């Protein structure tokens, strides 16, 4: 079948249909958009029905709905579960958008709208790929299931219990996800690792009130001094995290993985120039790509306290605060890391100060061996369409639900992304390059048929 000709003939209709979904402000983080999120879920369900999927359901949860569908008419063939999400990020700051975020527009062969690349546009590719095969060949080469949620942008709080209670319904041989990016135009990548995450808020308290720095300075503890000295103990001079036991469960990079990283040919000098940095920073003995993709981190995201206004106020603050996040790899357990950091902070706290620690987000890392046959077939599919085989990469970010999906359903997760790193996901002027819209459809068809 000539799928390229088919998709070209349908392109205007497909983009118009996707545009309908992109006009729905399905912002999961904002309660005033709850009705819009439901509207998007129902739109996705209708789209799946039009594509030929069966048993399409919109499942209520304690938050936003989960949409499921299936087409199970290939006995003896693998079952593919397609995961995606229809919720989007908030649009602030609105004034930086060149065109309204929920009024899709095409400029320079790029589709601009909130959700264009993350993840409505990429999720939509799978719906249309399945529809194309059914229209062209009247049957699918594999069994297909869909699980499309509306809470990915708020860390998927209600999907894990849904997965647990619907394991039989969602059982699959492979989980197919398009919510990542190519390395650069024409250079496809398959993510084989996502870092986990834990977050905590730290507060240091001293006196029961702010104090005059002339009357009390040098004689009583200063909450800012106590916090800054405490935070300085978290790393050593080699850029390693100095918390005892922090690296438990972190596996050393194999020569094969380091070779795969080297194939990216990442230009660190160009990065320094782009960011106007004199030098990069991080754990000694690792390249930038290795540090950000496959090594754990502990980062300060906010430090605040005391007088913030114009001019001078001679005051000793009674409290100071910090926000910390860690990216985790390997078998690091988020709660264990939080416990170890809290123990370290308490052991190194200045005399006269008290400490409060509040844990917030927690997610485990995800990793999969590139030798998995499902990943190798995906790399082959990219090569047939893009003319170059996909590289296997590790992503420094976190998509917590990927590890949960793979673990609960006992299936490999194949992340076949079609976005680009510069498409402004989560930022104003989010867009999706239509070259990858076209090639993404063909690649997904190639992959499903190869299974």
Coordinates of C-alpha atoms in Angstrom, one line a residue:
X1 CA 0.0 0.0 0.0
X2 CA 1.2 3.5 -0.8
X3 CA 0.8 5.1 2.6
X4 CA 2.7 8.2 1.7
X5 CA 0.2 9.0 -1.0
X6 CA -2.6 8.2 1.3
X7 CA -1.4 10.5 4.1
X8 CA -0.8 13.3 1.6
X9 CA -4.3 13.1 0.3
X10 CA -5.7 13.2 3.8
X11 CA -3.3 15.8 5.2
X12 CA -5.6 18.8 5.1
X13 CA -8.4 16.9 6.7
X14 CA -6.1 15.5 9.4
X15 CA -4.8 18.9 10.3
X16 CA -8.3 20.3 10.4
X17 CA -9.4 17.5 12.7
X18 CA -6.3 18.0 14.9
X19 CA -7.1 21.7 15.0
X20 CA -10.4 21.0 16.6
X21 CA -8.7 19.2 19.5
X22 CA -6.2 22.0 19.8
X23 CA -8.9 24.6 20.3
X24 CA -10.0 22.9 23.5
X25 CA -8.2 24.5 26.5
X26 CA -7.8 21.2 28.4
X27 CA -5.5 22.6 31.1
X28 CA -5.5 19.9 33.8
X29 CA -3.8 22.0 36.5
X30 CA -6.5 24.7 36.6
X31 CA -9.8 23.7 38.2
X32 CA -11.7 26.3 36.0
X33 CA -10.9 24.2 33.0
X34 CA -12.4 20.9 34.4
X35 CA -15.2 21.0 31.8
X36 CA -12.7 21.6 29.0
X37 CA -10.6 18.6 30.0
X38 CA -13.8 16.5 29.9
X39 CA -14.6 17.9 26.5
X40 CA -11.2 16.9 25.3
X41 CA -11.6 13.4 26.6
X42 CA -14.9 13.0 24.8
X43 CA -13.4 14.4 21.6
X44 CA -10.6 11.8 21.8
X45 CA -13.1 9.1 22.3
X46 CA -15.1 10.2 19.3
X47 CA -11.9 10.3 17.2
X48 CA -11.1 6.8 18.2
X49 CA -14.6 5.6 17.2
X50 CA -14.2 7.3 13.8
X51 CA -10.9 5.6 13.3
X52 CA -12.5 2.2 13.7
X53 CA -11.6 1.4 17.3
X54 CA -14.1 -0.6 19.4
X55 CA -15.2 -0.6 23.0
X56 CA -14.3 3.0 23.4
X57 CA -14.9 4.2 27.0
X58 CA -14.5 7.5 28.9
X59 CA -13.7 6.4 32.5
X60 CA -14.3 8.9 35.3
X61 CA -11.5 9.1 38.0
X62 CA -11.1 11.1 41.1
X63 CA -9.6 13.7 38.8
X64 CA -9.8 13.8 35.0
X65 CA -11.1 10.9 32.8
X66 CA -9.1 8.1 31.1
X67 CA -10.1 7.1 27.6
X68 CA -9.6 3.5 26.5
X69 CA -10.3 1.7 23.3
X70 CA -9.3 -1.5 21.6
X71 CA -9.3 -3.5 18.3
X72 CA -8.5 -7.1 19.0
X73 CA -8.9 -9.1 15.8
X74 CA -5.3 -10.4 15.2
X75 CA -5.2 -13.7 17.1
X76 CA -1.7 -14.9 17.8
X77 CA -0.2 -11.5 17.0
X78 CA 1.3 -9.1 19.6
X79 CA -0.9 -6.6 21.4
X80 CA 0.2 -2.9 21.4
X81 CA -1.0 -0.5 24.1
X82 CA -0.7 3.1 22.9
X83 CA -0.4 5.6 25.8
X84 CA -0.8 9.4 25.4
X85 CA -2.4 12.4 27.1
X86 CA -4.8 15.0 26.0
X87 CA -4.2 17.5 28.8
X88 CA -1.9 20.5 28.4
X89 CA 0.1 23.0 30.3
X90 CA -1.1 26.5 31.3
X91 CA -0.3 29.2 28.7
X92 CA 1.2 31.9 30.9
X93 CA 2.7 34.4 30.0
X94 CA 0.0 34.9 27.5
X95 CA 1.5 38.1 26.0
X96 CA 4.5 36.2 24.6
X97 CA 2.3 34.2 22.3
X98 CA 2.5 35.4 18.7
X99 CA -1.0 33.9 18.0
X100 CA -3.6 32.8 20.6
X101 CA -2.6 29.4 22.2
X102 CA -6.0 27.8 21.5
X103 CA -6.4 29.2 17.9
X104 CA -4.1 26.8 15.9
X105 CA -2.2 28.4 13.1
X106 CA 0.4 27.2 10.6
X107 CA 3.5 29.2 9.9
X108 CA 6.7 28.0 8.1
X109 CA 5.4 24.5 8.0
X110 CA 4.9 24.5 11.8
X111 CA 1.6 24.0 13.6
X112 CA 1.4 26.5 16.5
X113 CA -0.9 25.9 19.5
X114 CA -0.8 24.7 23.1
X115 CA -0.6 20.9 23.0
X116 CA 0.6 20.8 19.3
X117 CA 3.7 18.7 20.2
X118 CA 3.0 17.9 23.9
X119 CA 1.0 15.7 23.5
X120 CA -2.1 16.1 21.4
X121 CA -0.3 16.3 18.1
X122 CA 1.9 13.2 18.8
X123 CA -0.9 11.2 20.3
X124 CA -3.1 12.1 17.3
X125 CA -0.5 10.4 15.0
X126 CA -1.3 7.0 16.4
X127 CA -5.1 7.4 15.9
X128 CA -4.6 8.3 12.3
X129 CA -2.0 5.6 11.7
X130 CA -4.4 3.0 12.9
X131 CA -7.3 4.5 10.9
X132 CA -5.1 4.5 7.8
X133 CA -4.3 0.8 8.1
X134 CA -7.9 -0.2 8.6
X135 CA -9.0 1.9 5.6
X136 CA -6.3 0.6 3.4
X137 CA -6.1 -3.0 4.4
X138 CA -9.4 -3.6 6.3
X139 CA -7.5 -5.2 9.2
X140 CA -4.7 -4.4 11.6
X141 CA -1.4 -6.4 11.7
X142 CA -1.5 -6.5 15.5
X143 CA -4.0 -6.1 18.3
X144 CA -4.3 -2.4 19.4
X145 CA -5.4 -0.8 22.7
X146 CA -5.4 2.8 23.6
X147 CA -5.0 4.4 27.1
X148 CA -5.2 8.2 26.8
X149 CA -5.3 10.2 30.1
X150 CA -6.0 13.8 31.1
X151 CA -3.6 14.3 34.0
X152 CA 0.0 13.7 32.7
X153 CA 0.8 17.4 33.2
X154 CA 0.0 17.1 36.9
X155 CA 2.0 13.9 37.4
X156 CA -0.8 11.4 36.6
X157 CA -2.1 11.0 40.2
X158 CA -5.1 8.9 39.3
X159 CA -3.7 6.7 36.5
X160 CA -1.7 4.3 38.7
X161 CA -4.8 3.1 40.6
X162 CA -6.7 2.9 37.3
X163 CA -3.9 0.7 35.8
X164 CA -4.0 -1.6 38.9
X165 CA -7.8 -2.1 38.6
X166 CA -7.7 -2.5 34.8
X167 CA -4.6 -4.7 34.3
X168 CA -6.5 -7.4 32.3
X169 CA -8.2 -4.8 30.1
X170 CA -4.9 -3.0 29.4
X171 CA -2.6 -6.1 29.2
X172 CA -0.2 -5.8 26.3
X173 CA 3.1 -7.0 24.8
X174 CA 4.5 -3.5 24.3
X175 CA 3.6 0.0 25.4
X176 CA 4.0 2.6 22.6
X177 CA 4.4 6.2 23.6
X178 CA 5.0 9.3 21.5
X179 CA 5.8 12.1 24.0
X180 CA 9.5 12.7 23.4
X181 CA 11.7 14.3 20.7
X182 CA 14.2 13.6 18.0
X183 CA 17.7 14.7 18.7
X184 CA 17.5 17.3 15.9
X185 CA 15.8 17.5 12.5
X186 CA 16.3 14.3 10.6
X187 CA 18.0 12.6 13.5
X188 CA 15.6 10.3 15.3
X189 CA 16.0 9.0 18.8
X190 CA 14.5 6.4 21.1
X191 CA 14.6 7.2 24.8
X192 CA 15.7 4.1 26.8
X193 CA 15.9 5.9 30.1
X194 CA 14.0 8.6 32.1
X195 CA 15.3 9.9 35.4
X196 CA 13.1 9.6 38.4
X197 CA 12.3 12.5 40.7
X198 CA 12.0 13.5 44.4
X199 CA 11.3 17.0 45.7
X200 CA 11.4 18.5 49.1
X201 CA 11.0 21.9 50.8
X202 CA 13.3 22.9 53.6
X203 CA 12.7 25.5 56.2
X204 CA 15.2 26.8 58.8
X205 CA 14.0 28.7 61.9
X206 CA 15.9 30.5 64.6
X207 CA 14.4 33.2 66.8
X208 CA 10.7 33.7 67.3
X209 CA 10.9 37.1 65.5
X210 CA 13.1 39.0 63.1
X211 CA 15.8 40.9 65.0
X212 CA 17.7 44.2 64.6
X213 CA 21.1 43.3 63.2
X214 CA 22.9 46.0 65.2
X215 CA 21.4 45.0 68.5
X216 CA 21.6 41.2 68.0
X217 CA 24.0 40.6 65.0
X218 CA 26.9 38.4 65.9
X219 CA 25.2 37.2 69.1
X220 CA 22.3 35.1 67.9
X221 CA 21.8 32.6 65.0
X222 CA 20.8 34.1 61.6
X223 CA 18.4 31.8 59.7
X224 CA 19.8 32.8 56.3
X225 CA 23.4 32.1 57.4
X226 CA 22.3 28.7 58.8
X227 CA 20.5 27.7 55.6
X228 CA 23.3 28.8 53.3
X229 CA 26.0 27.0 55.3
X230 CA 23.7 23.9 55.4
X231 CA 23.1 23.9 51.6
X232 CA 26.8 24.2 50.9
X233 CA 27.4 20.8 52.5
X234 CA 25.3 19.0 49.9
X235 CA 28.0 18.8 47.2
X236 CA 31.7 18.2 47.3
X237 CA 34.4 19.9 45.2
X238 CA 34.1 17.3 42.5
X239 CA 30.4 18.0 41.9
X240 CA 29.2 14.9 43.6
X241 CA 26.3 14.8 46.0
X242 CA 27.8 14.6 49.5
X243 CA 24.8 12.9 51.1
X244 CA 25.8 9.6 52.7
X245 CA 24.3 6.7 50.6
X246 CA 23.0 8.9 47.9
X247 CA 24.5 6.8 45.1
X248 CA 23.2 3.5 46.4
X249 CA 21.4 1.8 43.4
X250 CA 23.1 3.9 40.8
X251 CA 24.7 1.7 38.2
X252 CA 27.9 2.7 36.4
X253 CA 27.6 3.4 32.7
X254 CA 28.6 0.5 30.6
X255 CA 31.0 1.0 27.6
X256 CA 28.1 0.2 25.3
X257 CA 25.9 3.0 26.8
X258 CA 28.8 5.5 26.8
X259 CA 29.4 4.7 23.1
X260 CA 25.7 5.3 22.3
X261 CA 26.0 8.7 24.1
X262 CA 29.1 9.5 22.1
X263 CA 27.2 8.9 18.8
X264 CA 25.1 12.0 19.6
X265 CA 28.3 14.1 18.9
X266 CA 27.0 16.7 21.4
X267 CA 28.9 20.0 21.1
X268 CA 29.6 21.2 24.6
X269 CA 31.4 24.3 23.3
X270 CA 28.4 25.3 21.3
X271 CA 26.2 24.9 24.4
X272 CA 28.5 27.2 26.4
X273 CA 28.3 29.8 23.7
X274 CA 24.5 29.5 23.4
X275 CA 24.1 29.9 27.2
X276 CA 26.8 32.6 27.5
X277 CA 28.7 30.4 30.0
X278 CA 32.4 30.4 30.6
X279 CA 32.3 26.7 31.6
X280 CA 29.9 23.9 32.3
X281 CA 29.6 22.3 35.7
X282 CA 28.8 18.9 37.1
X283 CA 30.1 15.6 38.4
X284 CA 33.7 15.0 37.3
X285 CA 34.4 12.1 35.0
X286 CA 31.2 12.4 32.9
X287 CA 30.3 14.3 29.7
X288 CA 27.4 16.8 29.7
X289 CA 25.1 14.2 27.9
X290 CA 26.0 11.5 30.5
X291 CA 25.5 13.9 33.5
X292 CA 22.1 15.1 32.3
X293 CA 20.8 11.8 31.0
X294 CA 22.2 9.0 33.2
X295 CA 23.6 10.4 36.4
X296 CA 21.6 11.5 39.5
X297 CA 21.5 15.1 40.7
X298 CA 20.6 17.3 43.6
X299 CA 19.6 20.8 42.6
X300 CA 18.5 24.0 44.5
X301 CA 15.4 25.4 42.7
X302 CA 14.7 28.3 45.1
X303 CA 16.4 29.8 48.1
X304 CA 14.6 32.7 49.9
X305 CA 14.2 34.5 53.2
X306 CA 14.8 37.9 54.9
X307 CA 14.3 41.3 53.4
X308 CA 13.6 41.4 49.6
X309 CA 12.6 45.0 49.1
X310 CA 14.4 48.0 47.7
X311 CA 17.3 49.5 49.7
X312 CA 18.6 48.1 53.0
X313 CA 16.9 46.7 56.1
X314 CA 19.2 45.8 58.9
X315 CA 17.4 42.7 60.0
X316 CA 18.3 39.2 61.1
X317 CA 15.6 36.9 59.5
X318 CA 13.9 34.4 61.8
X319 CA 13.4 31.9 59.0
X320 CA 14.8 30.9 55.6
X321 CA 13.6 28.4 53.0
X322 CA 14.9 26.3 50.1
X323 CA 13.3 24.1 47.4
X324 CA 15.3 21.1 46.4
X325 CA 14.7 18.5 43.6
X326 CA 16.7 15.4 42.8
X327 CA 16.8 13.6 39.5
X328 CA 17.2 9.8 40.1
X329 CA 18.5 6.9 38.1
X330 CA 18.8 3.2 38.4
X331 CA 17.3 1.7 41.5
X332 CA 17.3 4.8 43.6
X333 CA 14.2 4.9 45.7
X334 CA 12.6 8.4 46.0
X335 CA 11.6 8.1 49.6
X336 CA 14.9 6.6 50.6
X337 CA 16.7 9.6 49.0
X338 CA 14.4 12.1 50.8
X339 CA 15.2 10.3 54.1
X340 CA 18.9 10.4 53.5
X341 CA 18.9 14.1 52.6
X342 CA 16.9 14.9 55.7
X343 CA 19.3 12.9 57.9
X344 CA 22.2 14.8 56.3
X345 CA 20.6 18.2 56.8
X346 CA 19.8 17.5 60.5
X347 CA 23.4 16.2 61.1
X348 CA 24.9 19.4 59.6
X349 CA 22.5 22.0 60.9
X350 CA 24.0 25.0 62.7
X351 CA 23.5 25.2 66.5
X352 CA 20.6 27.3 67.5
X353 CA 18.5 26.6 64.4
X354 CA 15.7 24.2 63.9
X355 CA 14.7 22.4 60.7
X356 CA 11.5 21.4 58.9
X357 CA 11.5 19.1 55.8
X358 CA 8.4 18.6 53.7
X359 CA 8.5 15.9 50.9
X360 CA 6.4 16.6 47.8
X361 CA 6.8 14.8 44.4
X362 CA 8.2 11.3 44.1
X363 CA 8.8 9.1 41.0
X364 CA 11.1 6.2 40.2
X365 CA 13.4 6.2 37.2
X366 CA 12.7 4.2 34.1
X367 CA 15.2 2.3 32.0
X368 CA 15.1 -0.4 29.3
X369 CA 17.8 -2.3 27.6
X370 CA 18.3 -1.2 23.9
X371 CA 18.7 -4.8 22.9
X372 CA 15.0 -5.4 23.5
X373 CA 13.5 -6.6 20.2
X374 CA 10.6 -4.2 20.4
X375 CA 13.1 -1.3 20.5
X376 CA 15.2 -2.7 17.7
X377 CA 12.1 -2.9 15.5
X378 CA 11.3 0.7 16.3
X379 CA 14.8 1.8 15.4
X380 CA 14.4 0.0 12.1
X381 CA 11.1 1.7 11.4
X382 CA 12.7 5.1 11.9
X383 CA 15.5 4.1 9.4
X384 CA 13.0 3.1 6.7
X385 CA 11.3 6.5 6.9
X386 CA 14.0 9.0 8.0
X387 CA 16.8 7.3 6.2
X388 CA 18.9 7.0 9.3
X389 CA 18.6 4.6 12.2
X390 CA 17.4 6.0 15.6
X391 CA 20.0 6.4 18.3
X392 CA 19.2 5.2 21.8
X393 CA 19.3 8.0 24.4
X394 CA 18.6 8.7 28.0
X395 CA 16.4 11.7 28.8
X396 CA 17.3 13.9 31.8
X397 CA 13.6 14.7 32.4
X398 CA 11.0 12.6 34.2
X399 CA 7.7 11.1 32.9
X400 CA 6.7 9.3 36.1
X401 CA 3.9 7.3 34.5
X402 CA 6.2 5.5 32.1
X403 CA 7.9 3.5 34.9
X404 CA 4.5 2.7 36.4
X405 CA 3.0 1.6 33.0
X406 CA 5.9 -0.7 32.3
X407 CA 6.0 -2.2 35.8
X408 CA 2.3 -2.7 36.4
X409 CA 1.6 -4.1 32.9
X410 CA 5.0 -6.0 32.8
X411 CA 5.7 -4.8 29.2
X412 CA 8.5 -2.9 27.6
X413 CA 7.8 0.8 26.9
X414 CA 8.9 2.0 23.5
X415 CA 9.2 5.8 23.4
X416 CA 9.0 6.8 19.7
X417 CA 8.9 10.6 19.8
X418 CA 8.4 12.9 16.8
X419 CA 8.8 16.3 18.4
X420 CA 11.9 18.5 18.4
X421 CA 13.8 19.9 21.4
X422 CA 13.1 23.5 20.3
X423 CA 9.3 23.3 19.9
X424 CA 8.6 25.3 23.0
X425 CA 6.6 22.6 24.9
X426 CA 5.5 24.1 28.2
X427 CA 6.4 27.6 26.9
X428 CA 4.7 30.3 24.7
X429 CA 4.5 29.5 21.0
X430 CA 4.5 25.8 21.3
X431 CA 4.5 24.2 17.9
X432 CA 4.9 20.9 15.9
X433 CA 7.0 20.7 12.8
X434 CA 4.8 19.3 10.1
X435 CA 7.7 17.4 8.5
X436 CA 7.6 15.1 11.5
X437 CA 3.8 15.0 11.5
X438 CA 4.1 13.5 8.0
X439 CA 7.1 11.2 8.8
X440 CA 5.6 10.2 12.2
X441 CA 2.5 8.8 10.6
X442 CA 4.6 6.7 8.2
X443 CA 7.0 5.6 10.9
X444 CA 4.1 4.4 13.2
X445 CA 2.6 2.4 10.3
X446 CA 6.0 0.8 9.6
X447 CA 6.5 -0.1 13.2
X448 CA 3.0 -1.7 13.7
X449 CA 3.4 -3.7 10.5
X450 CA 6.9 -4.9 11.5
X451 CA 5.6 -6.3 14.7

